[in-house]
Coordinates of C-alpha atoms in Angstrom, one line a residue:
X29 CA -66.1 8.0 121.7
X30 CA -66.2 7.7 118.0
X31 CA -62.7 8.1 116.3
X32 CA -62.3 10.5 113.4
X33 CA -61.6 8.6 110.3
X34 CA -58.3 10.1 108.5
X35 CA -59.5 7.7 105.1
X36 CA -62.2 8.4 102.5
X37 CA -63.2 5.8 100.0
X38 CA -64.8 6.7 96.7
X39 CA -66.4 4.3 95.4
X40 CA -68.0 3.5 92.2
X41 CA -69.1 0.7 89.9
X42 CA -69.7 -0.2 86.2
X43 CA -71.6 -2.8 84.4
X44 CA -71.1 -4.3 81.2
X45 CA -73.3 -6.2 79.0
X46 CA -71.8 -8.6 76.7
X47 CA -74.2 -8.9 73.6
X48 CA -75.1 -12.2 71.3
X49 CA -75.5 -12.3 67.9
X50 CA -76.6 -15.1 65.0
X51 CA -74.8 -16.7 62.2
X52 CA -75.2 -18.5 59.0
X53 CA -73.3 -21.6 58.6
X54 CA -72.4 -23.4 55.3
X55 CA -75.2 -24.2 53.1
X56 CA -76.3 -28.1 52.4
X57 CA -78.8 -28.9 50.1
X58 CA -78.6 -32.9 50.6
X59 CA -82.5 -33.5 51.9
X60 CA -83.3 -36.1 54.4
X61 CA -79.9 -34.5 56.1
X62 CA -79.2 -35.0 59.6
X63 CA -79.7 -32.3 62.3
X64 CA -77.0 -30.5 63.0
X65 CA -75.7 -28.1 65.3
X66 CA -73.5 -24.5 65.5
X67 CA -73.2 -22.1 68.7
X68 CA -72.2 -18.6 68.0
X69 CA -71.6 -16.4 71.8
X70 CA -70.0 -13.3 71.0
X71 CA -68.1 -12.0 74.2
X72 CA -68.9 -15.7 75.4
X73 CA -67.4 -16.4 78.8
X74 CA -66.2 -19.4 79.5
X75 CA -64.2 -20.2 82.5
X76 CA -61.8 -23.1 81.1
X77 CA -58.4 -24.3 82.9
X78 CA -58.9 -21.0 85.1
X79 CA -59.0 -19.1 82.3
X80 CA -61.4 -16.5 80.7
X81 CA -62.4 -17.1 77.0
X82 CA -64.9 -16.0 74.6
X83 CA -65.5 -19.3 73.3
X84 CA -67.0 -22.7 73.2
X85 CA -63.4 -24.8 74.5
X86 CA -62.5 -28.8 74.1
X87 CA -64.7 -30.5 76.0
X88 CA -67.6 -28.4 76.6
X89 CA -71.3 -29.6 75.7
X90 CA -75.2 -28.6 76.0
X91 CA -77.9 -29.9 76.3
X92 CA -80.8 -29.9 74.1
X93 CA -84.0 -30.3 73.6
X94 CA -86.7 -29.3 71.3
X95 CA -89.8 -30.6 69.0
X96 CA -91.1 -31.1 65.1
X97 CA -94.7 -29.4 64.7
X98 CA -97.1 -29.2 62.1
X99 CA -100.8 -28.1 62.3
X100 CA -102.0 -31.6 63.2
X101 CA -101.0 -33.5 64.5
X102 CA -99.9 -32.7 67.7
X103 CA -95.8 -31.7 68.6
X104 CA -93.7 -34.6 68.6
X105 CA -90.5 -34.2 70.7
X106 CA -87.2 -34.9 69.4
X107 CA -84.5 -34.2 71.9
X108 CA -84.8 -34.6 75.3
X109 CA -82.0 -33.7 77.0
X110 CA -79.8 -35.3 74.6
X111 CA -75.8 -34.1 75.2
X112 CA -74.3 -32.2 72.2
X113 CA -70.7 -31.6 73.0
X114 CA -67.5 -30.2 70.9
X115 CA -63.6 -31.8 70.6
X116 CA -61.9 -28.5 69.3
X117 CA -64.9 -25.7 70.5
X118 CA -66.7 -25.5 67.0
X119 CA -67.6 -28.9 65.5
X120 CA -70.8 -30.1 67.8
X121 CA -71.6 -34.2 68.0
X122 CA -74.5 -36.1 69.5
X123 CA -75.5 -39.2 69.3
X124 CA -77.8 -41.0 68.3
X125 CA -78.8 -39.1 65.5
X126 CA -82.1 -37.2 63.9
X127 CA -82.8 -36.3 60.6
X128 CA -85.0 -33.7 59.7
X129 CA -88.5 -35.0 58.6
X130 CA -89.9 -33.6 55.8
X131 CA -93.6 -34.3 56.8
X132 CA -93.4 -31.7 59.8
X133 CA -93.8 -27.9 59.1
X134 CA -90.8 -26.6 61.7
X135 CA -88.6 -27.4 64.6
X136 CA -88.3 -25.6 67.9
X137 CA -85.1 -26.1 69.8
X138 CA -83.6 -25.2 73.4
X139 CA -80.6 -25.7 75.1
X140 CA -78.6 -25.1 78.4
X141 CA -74.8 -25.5 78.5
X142 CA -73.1 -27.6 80.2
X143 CA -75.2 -30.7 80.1
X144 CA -75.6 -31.1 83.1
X145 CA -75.7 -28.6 86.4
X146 CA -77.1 -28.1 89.7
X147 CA -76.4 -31.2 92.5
X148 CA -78.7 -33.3 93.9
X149 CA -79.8 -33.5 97.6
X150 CA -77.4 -36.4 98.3
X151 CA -74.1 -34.7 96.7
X152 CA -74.5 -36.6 93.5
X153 CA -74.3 -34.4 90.0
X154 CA -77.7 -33.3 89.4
X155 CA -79.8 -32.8 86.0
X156 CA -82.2 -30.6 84.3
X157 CA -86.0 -30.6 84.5
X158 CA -86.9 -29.1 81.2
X159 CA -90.5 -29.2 79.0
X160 CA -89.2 -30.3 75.6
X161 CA -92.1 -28.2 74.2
X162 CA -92.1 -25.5 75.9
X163 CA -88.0 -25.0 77.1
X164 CA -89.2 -24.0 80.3
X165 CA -86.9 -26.2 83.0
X166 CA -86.1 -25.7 86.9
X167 CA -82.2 -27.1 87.7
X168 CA -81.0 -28.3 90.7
X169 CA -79.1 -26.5 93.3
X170 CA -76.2 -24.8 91.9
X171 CA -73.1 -23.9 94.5
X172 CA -70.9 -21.3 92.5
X173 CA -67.3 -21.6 93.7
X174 CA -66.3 -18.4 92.3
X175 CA -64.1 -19.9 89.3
X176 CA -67.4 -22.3 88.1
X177 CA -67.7 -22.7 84.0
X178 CA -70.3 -20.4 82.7
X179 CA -74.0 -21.5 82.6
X180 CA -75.5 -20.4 79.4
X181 CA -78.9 -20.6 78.0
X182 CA -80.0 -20.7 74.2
X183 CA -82.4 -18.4 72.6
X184 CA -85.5 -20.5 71.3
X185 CA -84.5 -21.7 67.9
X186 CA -87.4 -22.1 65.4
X187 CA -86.6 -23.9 62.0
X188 CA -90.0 -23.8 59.5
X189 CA -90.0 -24.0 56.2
X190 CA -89.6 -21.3 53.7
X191 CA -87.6 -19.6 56.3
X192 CA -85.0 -17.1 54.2
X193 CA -82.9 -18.3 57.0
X194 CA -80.6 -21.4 55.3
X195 CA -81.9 -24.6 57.2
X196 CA -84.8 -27.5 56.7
X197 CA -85.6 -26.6 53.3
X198 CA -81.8 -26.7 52.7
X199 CA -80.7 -28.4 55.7
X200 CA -78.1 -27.0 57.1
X201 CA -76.7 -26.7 60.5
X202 CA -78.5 -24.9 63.2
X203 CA -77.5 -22.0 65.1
X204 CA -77.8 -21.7 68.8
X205 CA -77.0 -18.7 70.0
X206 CA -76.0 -19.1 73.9
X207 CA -76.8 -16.4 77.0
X208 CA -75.0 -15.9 80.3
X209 CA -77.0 -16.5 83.3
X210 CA -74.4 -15.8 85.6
X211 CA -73.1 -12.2 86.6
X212 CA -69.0 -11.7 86.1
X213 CA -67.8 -9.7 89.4
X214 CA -64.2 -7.6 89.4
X215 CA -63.0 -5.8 92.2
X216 CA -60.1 -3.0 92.0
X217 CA -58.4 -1.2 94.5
X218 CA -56.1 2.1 93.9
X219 CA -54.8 5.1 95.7
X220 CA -55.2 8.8 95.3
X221 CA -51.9 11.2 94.1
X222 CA -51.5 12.2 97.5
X223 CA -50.6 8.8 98.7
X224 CA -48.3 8.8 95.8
X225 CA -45.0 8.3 97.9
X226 CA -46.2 6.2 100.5
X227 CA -46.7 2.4 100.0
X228 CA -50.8 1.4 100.4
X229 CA -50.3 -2.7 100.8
X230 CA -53.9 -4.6 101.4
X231 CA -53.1 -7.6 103.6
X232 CA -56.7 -8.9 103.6
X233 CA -59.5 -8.7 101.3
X234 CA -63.3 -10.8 102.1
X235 CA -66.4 -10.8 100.3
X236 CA -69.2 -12.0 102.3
X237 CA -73.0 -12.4 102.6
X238 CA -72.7 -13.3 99.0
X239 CA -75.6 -15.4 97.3
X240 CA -73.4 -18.9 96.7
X241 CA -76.4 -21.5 96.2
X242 CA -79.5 -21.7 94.5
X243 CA -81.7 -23.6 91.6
X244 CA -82.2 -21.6 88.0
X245 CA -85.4 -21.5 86.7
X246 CA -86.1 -21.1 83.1
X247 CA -90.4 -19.8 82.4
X248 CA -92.0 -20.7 79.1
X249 CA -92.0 -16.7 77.8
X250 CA -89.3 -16.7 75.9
X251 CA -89.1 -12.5 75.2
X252 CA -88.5 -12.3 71.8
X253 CA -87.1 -15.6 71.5
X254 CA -84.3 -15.2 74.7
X255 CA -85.0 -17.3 78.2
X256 CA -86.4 -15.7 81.2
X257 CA -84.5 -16.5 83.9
X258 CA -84.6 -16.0 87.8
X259 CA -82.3 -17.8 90.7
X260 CA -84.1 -19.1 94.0
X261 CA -81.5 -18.1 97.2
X262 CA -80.4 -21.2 99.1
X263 CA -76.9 -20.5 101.5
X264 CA -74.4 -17.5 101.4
X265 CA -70.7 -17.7 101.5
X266 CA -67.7 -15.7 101.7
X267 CA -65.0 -15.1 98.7
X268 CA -61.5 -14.1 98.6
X269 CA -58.9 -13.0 96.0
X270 CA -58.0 -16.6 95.3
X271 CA -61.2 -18.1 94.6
X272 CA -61.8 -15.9 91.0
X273 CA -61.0 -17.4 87.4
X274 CA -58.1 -16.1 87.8
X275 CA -56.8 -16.0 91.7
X276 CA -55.1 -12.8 93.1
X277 CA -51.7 -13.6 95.5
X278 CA -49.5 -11.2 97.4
X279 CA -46.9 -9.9 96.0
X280 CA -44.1 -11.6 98.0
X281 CA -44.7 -15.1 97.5
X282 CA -46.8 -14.6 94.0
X283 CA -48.6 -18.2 94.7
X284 CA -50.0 -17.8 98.2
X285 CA -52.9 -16.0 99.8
X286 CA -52.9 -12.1 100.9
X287 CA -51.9 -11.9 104.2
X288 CA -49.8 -10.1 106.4
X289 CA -45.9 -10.2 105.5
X290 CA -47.7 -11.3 101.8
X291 CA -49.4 -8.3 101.0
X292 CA -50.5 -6.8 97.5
X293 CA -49.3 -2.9 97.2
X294 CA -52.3 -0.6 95.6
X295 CA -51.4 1.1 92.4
X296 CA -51.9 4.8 92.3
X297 CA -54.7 6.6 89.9
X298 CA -53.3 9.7 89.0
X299 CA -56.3 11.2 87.3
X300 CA -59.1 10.5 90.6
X301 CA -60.2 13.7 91.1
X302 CA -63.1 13.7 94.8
X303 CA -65.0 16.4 93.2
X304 CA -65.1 15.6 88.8
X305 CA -65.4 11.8 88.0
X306 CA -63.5 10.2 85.7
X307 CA -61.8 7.0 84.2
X308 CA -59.3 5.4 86.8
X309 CA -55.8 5.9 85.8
X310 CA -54.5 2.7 87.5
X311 CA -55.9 0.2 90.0
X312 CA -55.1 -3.0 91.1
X313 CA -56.8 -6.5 91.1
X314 CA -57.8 -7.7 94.5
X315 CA -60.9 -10.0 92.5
X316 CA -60.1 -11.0 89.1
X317 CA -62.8 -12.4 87.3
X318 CA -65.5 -13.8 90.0
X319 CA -68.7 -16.1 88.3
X320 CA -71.6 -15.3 90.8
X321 CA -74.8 -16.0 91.3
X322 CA -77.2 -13.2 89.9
X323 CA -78.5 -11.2 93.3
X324 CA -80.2 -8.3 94.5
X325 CA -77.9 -6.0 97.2
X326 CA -79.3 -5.8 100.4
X327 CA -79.3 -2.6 102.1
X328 CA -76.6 -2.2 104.8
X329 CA -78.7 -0.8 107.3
X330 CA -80.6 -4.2 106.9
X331 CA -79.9 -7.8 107.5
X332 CA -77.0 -9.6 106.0
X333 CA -75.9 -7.2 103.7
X334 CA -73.5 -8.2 100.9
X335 CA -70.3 -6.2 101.5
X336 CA -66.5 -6.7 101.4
X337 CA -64.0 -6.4 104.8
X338 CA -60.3 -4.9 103.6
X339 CA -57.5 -4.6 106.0
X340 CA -54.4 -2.7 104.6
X341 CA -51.3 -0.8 105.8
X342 CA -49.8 3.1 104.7
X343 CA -46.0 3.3 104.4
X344 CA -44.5 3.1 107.7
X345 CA -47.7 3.6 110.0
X346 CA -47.9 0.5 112.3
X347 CA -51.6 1.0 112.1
X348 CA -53.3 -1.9 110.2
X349 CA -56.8 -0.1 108.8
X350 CA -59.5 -2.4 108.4
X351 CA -63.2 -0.8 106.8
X352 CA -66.1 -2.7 106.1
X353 CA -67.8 -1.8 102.7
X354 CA -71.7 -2.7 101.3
X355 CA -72.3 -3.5 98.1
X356 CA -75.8 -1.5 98.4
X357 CA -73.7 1.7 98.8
X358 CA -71.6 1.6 96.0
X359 CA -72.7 3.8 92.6
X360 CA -71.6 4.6 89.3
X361 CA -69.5 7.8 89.3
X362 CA -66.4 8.1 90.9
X363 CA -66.2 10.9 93.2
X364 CA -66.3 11.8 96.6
X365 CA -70.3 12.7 96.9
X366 CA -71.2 8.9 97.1
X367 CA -75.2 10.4 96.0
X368 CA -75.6 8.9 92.3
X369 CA -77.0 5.7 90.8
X370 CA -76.4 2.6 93.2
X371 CA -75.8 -0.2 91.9
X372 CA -78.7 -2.4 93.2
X373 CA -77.7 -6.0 92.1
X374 CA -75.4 -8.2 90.0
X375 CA -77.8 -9.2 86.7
X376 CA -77.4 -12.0 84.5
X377 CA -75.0 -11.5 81.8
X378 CA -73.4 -8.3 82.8
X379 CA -70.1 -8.0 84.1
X380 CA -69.1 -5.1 86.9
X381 CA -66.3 -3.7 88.3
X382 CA -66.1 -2.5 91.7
X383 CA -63.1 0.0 92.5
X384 CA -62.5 0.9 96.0
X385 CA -60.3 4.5 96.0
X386 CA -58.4 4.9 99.1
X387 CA -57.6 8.4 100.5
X388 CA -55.9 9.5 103.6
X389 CA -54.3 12.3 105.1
X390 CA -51.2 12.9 106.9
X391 CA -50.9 14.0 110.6
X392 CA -49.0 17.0 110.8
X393 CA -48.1 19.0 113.9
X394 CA -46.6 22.5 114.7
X395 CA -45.3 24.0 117.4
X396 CA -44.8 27.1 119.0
X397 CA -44.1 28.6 123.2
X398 CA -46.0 30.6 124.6
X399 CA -44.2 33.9 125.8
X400 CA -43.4 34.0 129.6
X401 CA -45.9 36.4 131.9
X402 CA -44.0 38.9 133.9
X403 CA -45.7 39.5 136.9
X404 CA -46.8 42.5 138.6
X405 CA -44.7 44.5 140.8
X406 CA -41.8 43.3 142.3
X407 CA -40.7 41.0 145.3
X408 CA -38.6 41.8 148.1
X409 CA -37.5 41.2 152.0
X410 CA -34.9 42.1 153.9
X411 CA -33.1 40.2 156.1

């Protein structure tokens, strides 16, 4: 016998895309200058010291690679995977160094940040194979943690001469400007008005069948100048509310896991309306800033789907309620329907949020007695 469900969820989810743009740095007319670098990422994420930034931080690096060209002869490389990395996130040093030569009509750069990503097959750190000439490159296997750095790609960078742009002729600095490859994953949990009074507190929370491992690869057709990217699928794993940029605890001890007598009580959006979507009042973290691989959902009807498992409690009802949700079935209007656009896979570069809206009504009773039945005629004996 199937049991009635007393819970609805309304579900729905919104992707951002966080956009790039270029940059002129300081002019320098000094010729036979050497090459130089600048990175400009607006909206760049960066997951430093478990924390989410929109710029280049101490420490970080690229790697890059690129060419000098003229009409004959043929391309001569010039990098090759040669580590450009920063002390205070905007002042970029390599070493050795290359001047520009004169004799060539124009450079061509790429570049993939960090330096180096991707394991080998026997555990050690692992490198990139990348055409100098052409910026196309395969990595090796990448395991994403959940709280991983950022992998960016470059935009192909061509320096020629006479460019109105100020570098080779003038010799200044040259602007890379960096792309996500990665997908950024929130989830959020909240309860409707009419749970208002009653405490909703989640006491486990588990994505799983998610796309953890896999090598990027990087084609020659740069569109328009940014990379082409696509991620091979190796392993799946399982995340929790820890394992984001920024972990998620219970409320009672604020430093360990969700779990039962450590649970996270749901905030309350006061403007979900089941039959008008609209912008969640209030919600609650239960995944704060997740770095994933890029994926396609799998349907749920199919085999291993990506979906979440959350287990949570409503005031004093002993009842612990645990639903399983797919990723497949969530779209991008919150309301009760559940019939507009799904969202059909985390792309590279966008961020979503996920919020799970959780409904349920009371059990009420009445009560009433039924009149007595006087029955007919009478009874009698005589003794």
């Amino acid at each position: 016998m199937r049991m009635k469900k007393l819970m609805i969820f309304a579900v729905a989810a919104i992707a951002l895309v966080a956009c790039s743009k270029e940059f002129d740095t300081n002019k320098s007319a000094s010729n036979g200058a050497a090459i130089g670098f600048n990175t400009w990422a607006e909206h760049l994420t960066k997951a430093t010291s478990n924390t989410i930034t929109d710029a280049f931080a101490s420490g970080d690096n690229f790697a890059v690679y690129g060419y000098k060209d003229k009409t004959t002869p043929a391309p001569v490389p010039v990098f090759n995977d040669d580590v450009v990395s920063t002390t205070d996130g905007s002042a970029w040093t390599y070493a050795p160094v290359r001047y520009w030569d004169g004799a060539y009509d124009k450079y061509v750069f790429f570049a993939i940040s960090p330096a180096t990503v991707g394991t080998e097959a026997d555990g050690t750190n692992g490198s990139t194979d990348v055409n100098p000439q052409t910026g196309a490159f395969v990595t090796r296997d990448i395991t994403f943690a959940g709280d991983d750095n950022d992998i960016l790609v470059a935009d192909k960078k061509e320096v020629a001469k006479g460019n109105s742009a100020p570098y080779f002729d003038n010799y200044a600095t040259v602007p890379l400007v960096f792309n996500h490859v990665t997908s950024l994953v929130d989830f959020k949990v909240k309860k409707t008005t009419s749970l208002n009074t009653v405490d909703v507190k989640v006491s486990a929370f588990t994505l799983s069948n998610i796309d953890n491992k896999g090598k990027l690869t990087v084609t020659n057709a740069y569109t328009d100048n940014h990379p082409v990217v696509s991620w091979s699928t190796d392993t799946r794993a399982a995340y929790l509310p820890e394992d984001g940029v920024t972990p998620v605890y219970g409320d009672v001890s604020t430093s360990a896991a969700i779990a039962v007598g450590n649970e996270k009580v749901i905030a309350a959006d006061t403007a979900f309306n089941p039959e008008a979507p609209t912008t969640p009042a209030a919600s609650t973290f239960l995944i704060n800033n997740l770095v994933v691989k890029p994926q396609t959902f799998r349907p749920s009807n199919g085999e291993n789907p990506q979906q979440l498992s959350i287990s949570y409690t409503l005031g004093s009802d002993p009842t612990v309620y645990t639903r399983v949700l797919y990723l497949a079935d969530f779209d991008n209007a919150d309301d009760a329907a559940q019939d507009d656009t799904k969202i059909a896979s985390w792309e590279p570069g966008k961020h979503y949020t996920f919020f799970i809206t959780i409904d349920a009504k009371q059990i009420s009773f009445s009560a009433s007695i039924t009149e007595w039945t006087d029955v007919n005629g009478y009874n009698y004996i005589l003794n």
